[in-house]
Every structure is written in C-alpha cells, then in structure tokens.
C-alpha cells in the first residue's frame, strides 16, 4: 500500500491500544480512527472486555487544574489476559486517568515490556507515563515528554523529561497532551511503516 509520506510503501499493521475506564476520549478515539483510516487493524484492550467510560479533561478559567466530564462509551475488544503482544506490530497508551489503574493489572508489565524488547513502535501520550512505573527498565535512560505534571513520574522511571509537546526517540513517540495528537500520530505512523 502506498503511504502518505513521500510515496513510501508500507504494510498494514496490527496495533494494540492499552487502556481502561477514564481514558481521555480524544487520546483514544483520535489514534483509533486515524489507524483505521490508514487500513490498520486495531485492538482496544482493557482490564475487562466491556464498554469503557471515556472522559474529557479540559481547563476552566477559574480552575488551576483540569476538570473531568464523562464522554462517549467505547467497547474494549479484548481483556489484558487475552492479549498476546507478539501478535501486534505497535502499541499506543493513551492518557487520562486510565494509566494509573491499568498499571496495576498483572499482565500489563509483560505486554509493555514486549514492545520495547522487540523494538516495536510505542506511542505514549499525556499521563501514559504512569504505566511505565511498573516497567521502568523500558524507558530508563531514554528521553520522553508527557503532561507537565507527570515530569516526576518520567524522572522516577529513569527517563529524561523533554520539555516539548512531541518527542521521538528510537521506537518511542511521546506526546504532551491531546492538542498534540496530529503530530503524535504522524510520527507513530512513520515508525509503523518501517
């Protein structure tokens, strides 16, 4: 298939999106539909195979931090227990509050570690870095960005925080927050096409 990047030829891939309830709606739907638009196969995995509740985080003038409101429902195609990471070509971890609780699932370290060990594309946006708390060896010594308030988690995982909206290092594409999704997905799709 001809890709959108300078006539490159690329193969269709299988991408895993690792998430759960309270995932930031834009950070899961934008990558999901963008990947489908390119013809890739996408599996949304969560602790349980069920309808997930997504949320919208936004800023109000009178608030010093973001607010949270319910957004759309989203079906998880598979539970973490059903996932064989070797069957996938890439991984995306969206932010929101989902990363803080999915990292506690016993299968998450195995899934995430596989993508780094196999040098497959990994996309982590906003609060996704919280997942790396359980696999710090995956990002230790690397550079990445995340939502500003997640800088301590990036550094605790042994990575260097890059104060940019988007950063690519090797197989890892990291983004600051949902406004950075166009660049984030452009870079992730480039890695996926190699």
mmCIF file of C-alpha atoms in Angstrom:
data_model
loop_
_atom_site.group_PDB
_atom_site.id
_atom_site.type_symbol
_atom_site.label_atom_id
_atom_site.label_comp_id
_atom_site.label_asym_id
_atom_site.label_seq_id
_atom_site.Cartn_x
_atom_site.Cartn_y
_atom_site.Cartn_z
ATOM 1 C CA UNK A 1 0.000 0.000 0.000
ATOM 2 C CA UNK A 2 1.268 3.495 -0.789
ATOM 3 C CA UNK A 3 1.693 5.589 2.359
ATOM 4 C CA UNK A 4 1.055 9.298 2.870
ATOM 5 C CA UNK A 5 4.741 10.023 3.446
ATOM 6 C CA UNK A 6 6.597 10.795 0.194
ATOM 7 C CA UNK A 7 5.161 7.827 -1.679
ATOM 8 C CA UNK A 8 6.556 5.284 0.804
ATOM 9 C CA UNK A 9 5.200 1.774 0.527
ATOM 10 C CA UNK A 10 4.095 0.304 3.817
ATOM 11 C CA UNK A 11 2.351 -2.800 5.061
ATOM 12 C CA UNK A 12 -0.817 -2.902 7.072
ATOM 13 C CA UNK A 13 -0.178 -3.462 10.755
ATOM 14 C CA UNK A 14 -1.909 -4.691 13.885
ATOM 15 C CA UNK A 15 -1.869 -2.100 16.668
ATOM 16 C CA UNK A 16 -2.796 -2.577 20.300
ATOM 17 C CA UNK A 17 -4.302 0.280 22.315
ATOM 18 C CA UNK A 18 -3.847 -0.383 26.029
ATOM 19 C CA UNK A 19 -6.412 1.475 28.156
ATOM 20 C CA UNK A 20 -9.313 1.339 30.595
ATOM 21 C CA UNK A 21 -12.100 3.365 32.160
ATOM 22 C CA UNK A 22 -11.459 7.126 32.459
ATOM 23 C CA UNK A 23 -9.236 7.215 29.385
ATOM 24 C CA UNK A 24 -9.074 10.700 27.848
ATOM 25 C CA UNK A 25 -11.588 10.499 24.987
ATOM 26 C CA UNK A 26 -9.552 12.358 22.365
ATOM 27 C CA UNK A 27 -6.407 10.399 23.189
ATOM 28 C CA UNK A 28 -8.083 7.083 22.476
ATOM 29 C CA UNK A 29 -10.533 7.960 19.695
ATOM 30 C CA UNK A 30 -8.129 10.035 17.577
ATOM 31 C CA UNK A 31 -5.450 7.301 17.337
ATOM 32 C CA UNK A 32 -8.099 4.602 16.917
ATOM 33 C CA UNK A 33 -9.822 6.257 13.963
ATOM 34 C CA UNK A 34 -6.571 7.515 12.446
ATOM 35 C CA UNK A 35 -5.183 3.969 12.401
ATOM 36 C CA UNK A 36 -8.405 2.607 10.912
ATOM 37 C CA UNK A 37 -8.311 5.338 8.280
ATOM 38 C CA UNK A 38 -4.896 4.033 7.180
ATOM 39 C CA UNK A 39 -6.291 0.494 6.969
ATOM 40 C CA UNK A 40 -4.541 -0.888 10.059
ATOM 41 C CA UNK A 41 -6.176 -3.403 12.382
ATOM 42 C CA UNK A 42 -6.705 -2.023 15.891
ATOM 43 C CA UNK A 43 -7.483 -3.868 19.108
ATOM 44 C CA UNK A 44 -8.541 -1.951 22.189
ATOM 45 C CA UNK A 45 -7.570 -3.900 25.298
ATOM 46 C CA UNK A 46 -8.635 -3.156 28.867
ATOM 47 C CA UNK A 47 -8.659 -4.998 32.197
ATOM 48 C CA UNK A 48 -12.013 -6.498 31.168
ATOM 49 C CA UNK A 49 -13.754 -6.870 27.817
ATOM 50 C CA UNK A 50 -16.597 -4.388 28.324
ATOM 51 C CA UNK A 51 -17.865 -0.937 27.401
ATOM 52 C CA UNK A 52 -15.377 1.593 28.761
ATOM 53 C CA UNK A 53 -16.305 5.040 30.033
ATOM 54 C CA UNK A 54 -14.125 7.697 28.423
ATOM 55 C CA UNK A 55 -13.704 11.173 29.914
ATOM 56 C CA UNK A 56 -12.965 14.701 28.733
ATOM 57 C CA UNK A 57 -10.332 16.722 30.543
ATOM 58 C CA UNK A 58 -10.440 20.444 29.926
ATOM 59 C CA UNK A 59 -9.491 23.694 31.593
ATOM 60 C CA UNK A 60 -11.806 26.295 33.104
ATOM 61 C CA UNK A 61 -10.640 29.876 33.692
ATOM 62 C CA UNK A 62 -11.292 29.701 37.438
ATOM 63 C CA UNK A 63 -9.521 26.337 37.937
ATOM 64 C CA UNK A 64 -5.797 25.756 38.421
ATOM 65 C CA UNK A 65 -6.040 22.199 37.111
ATOM 66 C CA UNK A 66 -8.225 20.392 34.600
ATOM 67 C CA UNK A 67 -11.821 19.311 35.066
ATOM 68 C CA UNK A 68 -13.258 15.926 34.146
ATOM 69 C CA UNK A 69 -16.565 15.133 32.481
ATOM 70 C CA UNK A 70 -17.983 11.893 31.095
ATOM 71 C CA UNK A 71 -17.611 11.388 27.351
ATOM 72 C CA UNK A 72 -18.534 8.565 24.970
ATOM 73 C CA UNK A 73 -18.601 4.850 25.674
ATOM 74 C CA UNK A 74 -16.010 2.700 23.937
ATOM 75 C CA UNK A 75 -16.001 -1.077 23.541
ATOM 76 C CA UNK A 76 -12.879 -2.940 24.626
ATOM 77 C CA UNK A 77 -12.207 -5.702 22.091
ATOM 78 C CA UNK A 78 -10.155 -7.835 24.473
ATOM 79 C CA UNK A 79 -9.152 -8.168 28.094
ATOM 80 C CA UNK A 80 -5.477 -7.851 29.006
ATOM 81 C CA UNK A 81 -5.479 -11.561 29.844
ATOM 82 C CA UNK A 82 -6.431 -12.370 26.234
ATOM 83 C CA UNK A 83 -3.642 -10.278 24.679
ATOM 84 C CA UNK A 84 -0.611 -11.933 23.108
ATOM 85 C CA UNK A 85 1.663 -8.934 22.458
ATOM 86 C CA UNK A 86 3.706 -10.903 19.901
ATOM 87 C CA UNK A 87 0.692 -10.706 17.564
ATOM 88 C CA UNK A 88 0.915 -6.896 17.363
ATOM 89 C CA UNK A 89 3.186 -4.530 15.457
ATOM 90 C CA UNK A 90 2.716 -1.427 17.612
ATOM 91 C CA UNK A 91 1.355 -0.166 20.920
ATOM 92 C CA UNK A 92 -0.408 3.046 21.907
ATOM 93 C CA UNK A 93 -1.058 4.026 25.521
ATOM 94 C CA UNK A 94 -3.480 6.964 25.820
ATOM 95 C CA UNK A 95 -3.676 9.167 28.895
ATOM 96 C CA UNK A 96 -6.469 10.301 31.146
ATOM 97 C CA UNK A 97 -6.837 8.519 34.466
ATOM 98 C CA UNK A 98 -6.778 5.032 32.911
ATOM 99 C CA UNK A 99 -2.973 4.619 33.167
ATOM 100 C CA UNK A 100 -2.981 4.999 36.956
ATOM 101 C CA UNK A 101 -5.201 1.955 37.398
ATOM 102 C CA UNK A 102 -4.337 -0.269 34.412
ATOM 103 C CA UNK A 103 -0.683 -0.344 35.519
ATOM 104 C CA UNK A 104 -1.830 -2.447 38.489
ATOM 105 C CA UNK A 105 -3.015 -5.297 36.240
ATOM 106 C CA UNK A 106 -0.648 -8.276 36.400
ATOM 107 C CA UNK A 107 -0.410 -8.641 32.583
ATOM 108 C CA UNK A 108 0.495 -5.001 31.800
ATOM 109 C CA UNK A 109 4.251 -5.273 32.529
ATOM 110 C CA UNK A 110 4.548 -8.279 30.200
ATOM 111 C CA UNK A 111 2.631 -6.530 27.413
ATOM 112 C CA UNK A 112 4.553 -3.247 27.617
ATOM 113 C CA UNK A 113 7.953 -4.906 28.015
ATOM 114 C CA UNK A 114 7.401 -6.955 24.850
ATOM 115 C CA UNK A 115 7.091 -3.859 22.638
ATOM 116 C CA UNK A 116 10.275 -2.288 23.991
ATOM 117 C CA UNK A 117 12.273 -5.534 23.901
ATOM 118 C CA UNK A 118 11.150 -6.222 20.316
ATOM 119 C CA UNK A 119 11.799 -2.565 19.344
ATOM 120 C CA UNK A 120 8.257 -2.150 18.035
ATOM 121 C CA UNK A 121 6.660 1.332 17.851
ATOM 122 C CA UNK A 122 5.263 2.588 21.164
ATOM 123 C CA UNK A 123 3.159 5.731 21.448
ATOM 124 C CA UNK A 124 2.637 7.230 24.915
ATOM 125 C CA UNK A 125 0.686 10.446 25.375
ATOM 126 C CA UNK A 126 -0.079 12.661 28.363
ATOM 127 C CA UNK A 127 -0.464 10.544 31.542
ATOM 128 C CA UNK A 128 0.543 7.293 29.772
ATOM 129 C CA UNK A 129 3.907 7.528 31.542
ATOM 130 C CA UNK A 130 2.193 6.261 34.715
ATOM 131 C CA UNK A 131 2.176 2.805 33.113
ATOM 132 C CA UNK A 132 5.977 2.892 32.953
ATOM 133 C CA UNK A 133 6.064 2.916 36.773
ATOM 134 C CA UNK A 134 5.681 -0.874 36.586
ATOM 135 C CA UNK A 135 8.315 -1.307 33.846
ATOM 136 C CA UNK A 136 10.899 1.428 34.446
ATOM 137 C CA UNK A 137 13.543 -0.613 32.639
ATOM 138 C CA UNK A 138 11.603 0.039 29.416
ATOM 139 C CA UNK A 139 12.286 3.787 29.490
ATOM 140 C CA UNK A 140 15.324 4.028 31.746
ATOM 141 C CA UNK A 141 17.946 6.277 30.178
ATOM 142 C CA UNK A 142 15.591 7.380 27.420
ATOM 143 C CA UNK A 143 14.156 10.793 26.586
ATOM 144 C CA UNK A 144 10.426 11.424 26.544
ATOM 145 C CA UNK A 145 7.755 14.019 27.129
ATOM 146 C CA UNK A 146 4.450 13.784 28.971
ATOM 147 C CA UNK A 147 1.886 16.090 30.533
ATOM 148 C CA UNK A 148 3.788 18.669 32.587
ATOM 149 C CA UNK A 149 2.570 17.373 35.955
ATOM 150 C CA UNK A 150 3.895 13.914 35.044
ATOM 151 C CA UNK A 151 7.510 15.077 34.923
ATOM 152 C CA UNK A 152 8.262 13.459 38.327
ATOM 153 C CA UNK A 153 6.974 10.103 37.040
ATOM 154 C CA UNK A 154 9.118 10.356 33.900
ATOM 155 C CA UNK A 155 12.181 11.037 36.035
ATOM 156 C CA UNK A 156 11.289 8.372 38.624
ATOM 157 C CA UNK A 157 11.168 5.830 35.787
ATOM 158 C CA UNK A 158 14.741 6.807 34.969
ATOM 159 C CA UNK A 159 13.972 8.743 31.801
ATOM 160 C CA UNK A 160 14.899 12.317 30.929
ATOM 161 C CA UNK A 161 11.926 14.673 30.690
ATOM 162 C CA UNK A 162 11.926 16.670 27.449
ATOM 163 C CA UNK A 163 10.007 19.940 27.735
ATOM 164 C CA UNK A 164 8.425 19.736 24.276
ATOM 165 C CA UNK A 165 4.954 18.874 23.029
ATOM 166 C CA UNK A 166 6.246 15.948 20.992
ATOM 167 C CA UNK A 167 9.380 13.835 21.181
ATOM 168 C CA UNK A 168 10.602 10.805 19.242
ATOM 169 C CA UNK A 169 13.459 8.633 20.420
ATOM 170 C CA UNK A 170 14.020 5.320 18.688
ATOM 171 C CA UNK A 171 10.788 3.327 18.830
ATOM 172 C CA UNK A 172 9.109 5.669 21.380
ATOM 173 C CA UNK A 173 6.829 8.530 20.359
ATOM 174 C CA UNK A 174 5.719 10.602 23.331
ATOM 175 C CA UNK A 175 3.295 13.493 23.406
ATOM 176 C CA UNK A 176 2.384 16.158 25.945
ATOM 177 C CA UNK A 177 -1.427 16.121 25.630
ATOM 178 C CA UNK A 178 -4.383 15.790 23.253
ATOM 179 C CA UNK A 179 -3.703 19.016 21.293
ATOM 180 C CA UNK A 180 -0.503 17.300 20.088
ATOM 181 C CA UNK A 181 -2.286 14.291 18.574
ATOM 182 C CA UNK A 182 -1.813 15.242 14.879
ATOM 183 C CA UNK A 183 1.985 15.295 15.214
ATOM 184 C CA UNK A 184 1.949 12.324 17.584
ATOM 185 C CA UNK A 185 0.058 10.144 15.114
ATOM 186 C CA UNK A 186 2.115 11.351 12.150
ATOM 187 C CA UNK A 187 5.301 10.206 13.908
ATOM 188 C CA UNK A 188 3.772 6.944 15.149
ATOM 189 C CA UNK A 189 2.562 6.083 11.637
ATOM 190 C CA UNK A 190 6.047 6.777 10.264
ATOM 191 C CA UNK A 191 7.522 4.275 12.714
ATOM 192 C CA UNK A 192 4.794 1.756 11.955
ATOM 193 C CA UNK A 193 5.536 1.956 8.225
ATOM 194 C CA UNK A 194 9.209 0.940 8.630
#
